[in-house]
mmCIF file of C-alpha atoms in Angstrom:
data_model
loop_
_atom_site.group_PDB
_atom_site.id
_atom_site.type_symbol
_atom_site.label_atom_id
_atom_site.label_comp_id
_atom_site.label_asym_id
_atom_site.label_seq_id
_atom_site.Cartn_x
_atom_site.Cartn_y
_atom_site.Cartn_z
ATOM 1 C CA MET A 1 -124.812 148.571 -6.740
ATOM 2 C CA ASN A 2 -127.441 148.876 -9.458
ATOM 3 C CA TYR A 3 -130.820 149.335 -7.817
ATOM 4 C CA GLY A 4 -132.934 149.194 -10.961
ATOM 5 C CA THR A 5 -136.274 148.455 -9.295
ATOM 6 C CA ILE A 6 -136.992 149.251 -5.654
ATOM 7 C CA GLY A 7 -139.603 147.462 -3.572
ATOM 8 C CA ILE A 8 -141.073 149.514 -0.736
ATOM 9 C CA ILE A 9 -143.234 147.828 1.885
ATOM 10 C CA GLY A 10 -145.354 149.211 4.705
ATOM 11 C CA ALA A 11 -147.547 147.063 6.930
ATOM 12 C CA MET A 12 -150.420 149.550 7.277
ATOM 13 C CA GLU A 13 -152.145 152.054 5.016
ATOM 14 C CA GLN A 14 -150.810 155.000 7.042
ATOM 15 C CA GLU A 15 -147.279 153.814 6.292
ATOM 16 C CA ILE A 16 -147.603 153.925 2.502
ATOM 17 C CA ALA A 17 -150.198 156.670 1.896
ATOM 18 C CA LEU A 18 -147.726 159.523 1.347
ATOM 19 C CA LEU A 19 -145.439 157.347 -0.762
ATOM 20 C CA ARG A 20 -148.335 156.432 -3.028
ATOM 21 C CA GLN A 21 -149.161 160.103 -3.559
ATOM 22 C CA GLU A 22 -145.678 160.582 -5.020
ATOM 23 C CA LEU A 23 -145.843 157.534 -7.302
ATOM 24 C CA GLN A 24 -146.218 158.447 -10.999
ATOM 25 C CA SER A 25 -147.503 156.392 -13.958
ATOM 26 C CA GLU A 26 -149.062 154.006 -11.497
ATOM 27 C CA GLU A 27 -150.301 150.541 -12.439
ATOM 28 C CA THR A 28 -152.111 148.488 -9.819
ATOM 29 C CA LEU A 29 -151.725 144.721 -9.704
ATOM 30 C CA HIS A 30 -152.980 142.107 -7.250
ATOM 31 C CA HIS A 31 -151.333 138.887 -6.123
ATOM 32 C CA ALA A 32 -151.779 136.625 -3.099
ATOM 33 C CA GLY A 33 -154.285 139.035 -1.584
ATOM 34 C CA ILE A 34 -151.888 141.988 -1.684
ATOM 35 C CA THR A 35 -152.122 145.082 -3.902
ATOM 36 C CA TYR A 36 -148.937 146.225 -5.637
ATOM 37 C CA HIS A 37 -148.593 149.752 -7.030
ATOM 38 C CA VAL A 38 -146.023 149.867 -9.827
ATOM 39 C CA GLY A 39 -144.753 153.216 -11.064
ATOM 40 C CA LEU A 40 -142.002 155.813 -10.956
ATOM 41 C CA PHE A 41 -140.835 157.370 -7.706
ATOM 42 C CA HIS A 42 -138.484 160.266 -8.404
ATOM 43 C CA GLY A 43 -137.942 158.697 -11.810
ATOM 44 C CA ARG A 44 -136.967 155.280 -10.421
ATOM 45 C CA LYS A 45 -139.075 152.191 -11.077
ATOM 46 C CA THR A 46 -140.718 151.342 -7.771
ATOM 47 C CA VAL A 47 -143.170 148.740 -6.529
ATOM 48 C CA LEU A 48 -145.061 149.951 -3.458
ATOM 49 C CA CYS A 49 -147.261 147.681 -1.359
ATOM 50 C CA LYS A 50 -149.039 147.254 1.952
ATOM 51 C CA SER A 51 -148.149 143.828 3.269
ATOM 52 C CA GLY A 52 -150.579 143.671 6.162
ATOM 53 C CA VAL A 53 -149.559 143.161 9.767
ATOM 54 C CA GLY A 54 -147.382 140.280 10.921
ATOM 55 C CA LYS A 55 -144.466 138.161 9.789
ATOM 56 C CA VAL A 56 -146.330 135.831 7.414
ATOM 57 C CA ASN A 57 -147.950 138.689 5.496
ATOM 58 C CA ALA A 58 -144.602 140.463 5.223
ATOM 59 C CA ALA A 59 -142.756 137.334 4.081
ATOM 60 C CA VAL A 60 -145.300 136.540 1.357
ATOM 61 C CA CYS A 61 -145.250 140.146 0.192
ATOM 62 C CA THR A 62 -141.451 140.183 -0.016
ATOM 63 C CA GLN A 63 -141.219 136.944 -1.977
ATOM 64 C CA VAL A 64 -143.796 138.213 -4.475
ATOM 65 C CA LEU A 65 -141.809 141.437 -4.909
ATOM 66 C CA ILE A 66 -138.742 139.353 -5.746
ATOM 67 C CA ASP A 67 -140.350 136.661 -7.901
ATOM 68 C CA ARG A 68 -142.997 138.567 -9.834
ATOM 69 C CA PHE A 69 -141.620 142.089 -9.918
ATOM 70 C CA GLY A 70 -137.889 141.421 -9.941
ATOM 71 C CA VAL A 71 -136.986 144.072 -7.378
ATOM 72 C CA ASP A 72 -133.283 144.734 -6.834
ATOM 73 C CA ALA A 73 -133.641 146.016 -3.263
ATOM 74 C CA VAL A 74 -136.326 146.163 -0.573
ATOM 75 C CA ILE A 75 -137.036 148.993 1.865
ATOM 76 C CA PHE A 76 -139.418 148.356 4.738
ATOM 77 C CA THR A 77 -140.810 151.534 6.241
ATOM 78 C CA GLY A 78 -143.183 152.396 9.049
ATOM 79 C CA VAL A 79 -143.482 152.672 12.800
ATOM 80 C CA ALA A 80 -142.088 150.676 15.721
ATOM 81 C CA GLY A 81 -141.920 150.623 19.491
ATOM 82 C CA ALA A 82 -138.754 151.751 21.210
ATOM 83 C CA LEU A 83 -136.791 149.248 23.295
ATOM 84 C CA ASP A 84 -133.770 151.445 23.929
ATOM 85 C CA PRO A 85 -134.814 153.824 26.746
ATOM 86 C CA SER A 86 -132.763 156.642 25.203
ATOM 87 C CA LEU A 87 -135.112 156.810 22.203
ATOM 88 C CA GLU A 88 -137.871 159.397 22.041
ATOM 89 C CA ILE A 89 -141.136 159.277 20.115
ATOM 90 C CA GLY A 90 -140.362 160.269 16.529
ATOM 91 C CA ASP A 91 -136.749 159.065 16.600
ATOM 92 C CA ILE A 92 -135.700 156.927 13.643
ATOM 93 C CA VAL A 93 -134.089 153.476 13.777
ATOM 94 C CA ILE A 94 -132.305 152.143 10.699
ATOM 95 C CA SER A 95 -131.639 148.421 10.823
ATOM 96 C CA ARG A 96 -128.092 147.200 11.153
ATOM 97 C CA SER A 97 -129.661 143.761 11.474
ATOM 98 C CA SER A 98 -132.891 142.119 12.559
ATOM 99 C CA VAL A 99 -133.968 139.095 14.613
ATOM 100 C CA GLN A 100 -137.263 137.331 15.298
ATOM 101 C CA HIS A 101 -137.670 137.754 19.040
ATOM 102 C CA ASP A 102 -140.582 135.319 19.215
ATOM 103 C CA MET A 103 -138.502 132.465 17.788
ATOM 104 C CA ASP A 104 -138.107 130.572 21.060
ATOM 105 C CA VAL A 105 -136.592 127.080 21.087
ATOM 106 C CA THR A 106 -134.841 127.586 24.409
ATOM 107 C CA ALA A 107 -136.355 124.327 25.718
ATOM 108 C CA LEU A 108 -134.049 122.498 23.282
ATOM 109 C CA GLY A 109 -130.984 124.481 24.250
ATOM 110 C CA PHE A 110 -131.072 127.173 21.564
ATOM 111 C CA ALA A 111 -130.715 130.820 22.518
ATOM 112 C CA ARG A 112 -133.801 132.976 22.165
ATOM 113 C CA GLY A 113 -134.139 134.300 18.628
ATOM 114 C CA VAL A 114 -132.121 131.460 17.086
ATOM 115 C CA ILE A 115 -133.781 129.583 14.219
ATOM 116 C CA PRO A 116 -132.668 125.961 14.644
ATOM 117 C CA TYR A 117 -130.468 124.360 11.999
ATOM 118 C CA GLN A 118 -129.988 127.522 9.903
ATOM 119 C CA ASP A 119 -126.737 129.257 9.062
ATOM 120 C CA THR A 120 -127.916 132.532 10.548
ATOM 121 C CA SER A 121 -130.780 133.904 12.592
ATOM 122 C CA GLU A 122 -129.692 137.553 12.592
ATOM 123 C CA PHE A 123 -130.111 139.111 9.167
ATOM 124 C CA PRO A 124 -127.841 142.047 8.312
ATOM 125 C CA SER A 125 -129.038 144.967 6.239
ATOM 126 C CA HIS A 126 -126.986 146.014 3.229
ATOM 127 C CA PRO A 127 -124.223 148.513 4.106
ATOM 128 C CA ASP A 128 -124.958 150.758 1.107
ATOM 129 C CA LEU A 129 -128.633 151.034 2.021
ATOM 130 C CA ILE A 130 -127.792 151.656 5.682
ATOM 131 C CA ARG A 131 -125.433 154.465 4.697
ATOM 132 C CA VAL A 132 -127.874 156.138 2.306
ATOM 133 C CA ALA A 133 -130.688 155.856 4.849
ATOM 134 C CA LYS A 134 -128.548 157.312 7.652
ATOM 135 C CA GLU A 135 -127.427 160.213 5.464
ATOM 136 C CA ALA A 136 -131.049 160.887 4.502
ATOM 137 C CA GLY A 137 -132.092 160.720 8.139
ATOM 138 C CA GLU A 138 -129.474 163.252 9.187
ATOM 139 C CA ARG A 139 -130.549 165.622 6.431
ATOM 140 C CA VAL A 140 -134.220 165.391 7.300
ATOM 141 C CA PHE A 141 -134.120 164.943 11.096
ATOM 142 C CA PRO A 142 -130.621 165.830 12.357
ATOM 143 C CA GLY A 143 -129.669 164.035 15.570
ATOM 144 C CA ARG A 144 -132.805 161.869 15.627
ATOM 145 C CA CYS A 145 -131.576 158.883 13.618
ATOM 146 C CA VAL A 146 -129.726 155.807 14.941
ATOM 147 C CA ILE A 147 -128.557 152.500 13.489
ATOM 148 C CA GLY A 148 -129.540 149.481 15.546
ATOM 149 C CA LYS A 149 -131.038 146.017 15.811
ATOM 150 C CA VAL A 150 -134.709 145.610 14.906
ATOM 151 C CA LEU A 151 -136.613 142.857 16.713
ATOM 152 C CA SER A 152 -139.719 141.399 15.090
ATOM 153 C CA GLY A 153 -142.466 139.147 16.394
ATOM 154 C CA ASP A 154 -146.169 138.489 16.114
ATOM 155 C CA GLN A 155 -146.797 140.337 19.350
ATOM 156 C CA PHE A 156 -147.599 143.942 20.240
ATOM 157 C CA ILE A 157 -145.037 144.711 22.929
ATOM 158 C CA ALA A 158 -146.359 146.954 25.684
ATOM 159 C CA GLY A 159 -145.284 145.600 29.100
ATOM 160 C CA ARG A 160 -142.276 147.152 30.830
ATOM 161 C CA ASP A 161 -140.725 143.815 31.807
ATOM 162 C CA LEU A 162 -140.785 142.431 28.279
ATOM 163 C CA VAL A 163 -139.454 145.700 26.858
ATOM 164 C CA ARG A 164 -136.537 145.530 29.294
ATOM 165 C CA ARG A 165 -135.809 141.860 28.566
ATOM 166 C CA LEU A 166 -135.827 142.327 24.788
ATOM 167 C CA HIS A 167 -133.440 145.248 25.115
ATOM 168 C CA GLU A 168 -131.104 143.497 27.537
ATOM 169 C CA GLU A 169 -131.200 139.883 26.288
ATOM 170 C CA LEU A 170 -131.311 140.508 22.535
ATOM 171 C CA GLN A 171 -129.797 144.020 22.447
ATOM 172 C CA GLY A 172 -132.843 145.216 20.528
ATOM 173 C CA THR A 173 -133.178 148.892 19.663
ATOM 174 C CA CYS A 174 -136.832 148.748 18.643
ATOM 175 C CA THR A 175 -139.569 146.179 18.098
ATOM 176 C CA GLU A 176 -142.215 145.674 15.436
ATOM 177 C CA MET A 177 -144.040 142.837 13.685
ATOM 178 C CA GLU A 178 -142.588 142.415 10.186
ATOM 179 C CA GLY A 179 -139.020 143.524 9.532
ATOM 180 C CA ALA A 180 -137.046 140.384 10.380
ATOM 181 C CA SER A 181 -139.254 138.242 8.154
ATOM 182 C CA VAL A 182 -138.656 140.657 5.257
ATOM 183 C CA ALA A 183 -134.940 140.481 6.049
ATOM 184 C CA GLN A 184 -134.928 136.682 6.126
ATOM 185 C CA VAL A 185 -136.649 136.399 2.738
ATOM 186 C CA CYS A 186 -134.222 138.934 1.271
ATOM 187 C CA HIS A 187 -131.295 137.006 2.761
ATOM 188 C CA MET A 188 -132.546 133.735 1.278
ATOM 189 C CA ASN A 189 -132.825 135.367 -2.160
ATOM 190 C CA GLY A 190 -129.648 137.461 -2.065
ATOM 191 C CA ILE A 191 -131.561 140.758 -2.255
ATOM 192 C CA PRO A 192 -130.314 143.861 -0.371
ATOM 193 C CA HIS A 193 -132.693 145.361 2.158
ATOM 194 C CA VAL A 194 -132.984 147.903 4.928
ATOM 195 C CA ILE A 195 -135.647 148.632 7.552
ATOM 196 C CA ILE A 196 -136.511 152.218 8.480
ATOM 197 C CA ARG A 197 -138.719 152.666 11.518
ATOM 198 C CA SER A 198 -139.949 155.757 13.328
ATOM 199 C CA MET A 199 -140.762 155.356 17.022
ATOM 200 C CA SER A 200 -144.460 155.629 17.860
ATOM 201 C CA ASP A 201 -143.935 154.956 21.560
ATOM 202 C CA LYS A 202 -141.245 154.972 24.232
ATOM 203 C CA ALA A 203 -139.859 151.967 26.076
ATOM 204 C CA ASP A 204 -141.865 152.790 29.182
ATOM 205 C CA GLY A 205 -144.832 150.431 29.108
ATOM 206 C CA SER A 206 -147.177 152.979 27.509
ATOM 207 C CA ALA A 207 -147.131 151.615 23.941
ATOM 208 C CA HIS A 208 -150.843 150.806 23.978
ATOM 209 C CA VAL A 209 -151.612 154.428 24.912
ATOM 210 C CA ASN A 210 -149.254 156.156 22.477
ATOM 211 C CA PHE A 211 -149.634 153.975 19.393
ATOM 212 C CA GLU A 212 -152.742 155.481 17.799
ATOM 213 C CA GLU A 213 -151.794 159.032 18.722
ATOM 214 C CA PHE A 214 -148.335 158.981 17.200
ATOM 215 C CA THR A 215 -148.649 156.451 14.357
ATOM 216 C CA VAL A 216 -149.489 159.018 11.667
ATOM 217 C CA GLU A 217 -146.754 161.429 12.796
ATOM 218 C CA SER A 218 -144.187 158.646 12.929
ATOM 219 C CA ALA A 219 -145.238 157.269 9.536
ATOM 220 C CA ASN A 220 -144.777 160.752 8.081
ATOM 221 C CA ARG A 221 -141.210 160.807 9.422
ATOM 222 C CA SER A 222 -140.424 157.457 7.847
ATOM 223 C CA PHE A 223 -141.831 158.741 4.549
ATOM 224 C CA ALA A 224 -139.602 161.814 4.684
ATOM 225 C CA ILE A 225 -136.483 159.660 4.969
ATOM 226 C CA VAL A 226 -137.484 157.209 2.231
ATOM 227 C CA ASN A 227 -138.441 160.137 -0.004
ATOM 228 C CA ASP A 228 -134.993 161.684 0.422
ATOM 229 C CA MET A 229 -133.230 158.335 0.207
ATOM 230 C CA ILE A 230 -134.721 157.242 -3.130
ATOM 231 C CA GLN A 231 -133.539 160.433 -4.807
ATOM 232 C CA ARG A 232 -129.936 159.654 -3.871
ATOM 233 C CA LEU A 233 -129.597 155.915 -4.444
#
């Protein structure tokens, strides 16, 4: 596929800081309360932005990238909490697909995560982007990179019981607060995407303790993969 312009999103400043340092010929634009940095990343036209935390911020940011900047693919990068107990802090999850775990219409007979009256509620990432991301991950952090299902919701998941239920009921590999909304907007617009998340905490109920300590380290790992990936698209 021809990825002429790449959109890269992080929710927090820590998740885009290193990427911005590598951006050349930068032009800064503002729209809908979000700052967009337009420039060249390893010679490829790139639009880099911090969406803000949560699904609405991420969805607005993604639609602006598509409508106003004409991106051909979207990469969401940053940190997440592990749901799979085999994951360690610093491990990388690349999205095979993503689901909104806080979409709950079970009272009307829909399964958890299902968006009523839509053709799909689980949004697949593009196979080419998954492959390139996985290859980059194995070059940068051999043996620390898995492909799995990303669960998103406007909740910070810390309790052991909820971690277990999200892993068992929805087969989630990790959880965060933006990716599935980015994926849904990309799906609605026919734009390829992939989510790359580095684990800032383990699936052991200690997320609230580990998050601040490991966020910067995990964000640096996500940067390393995206940095390698962009050079090889």
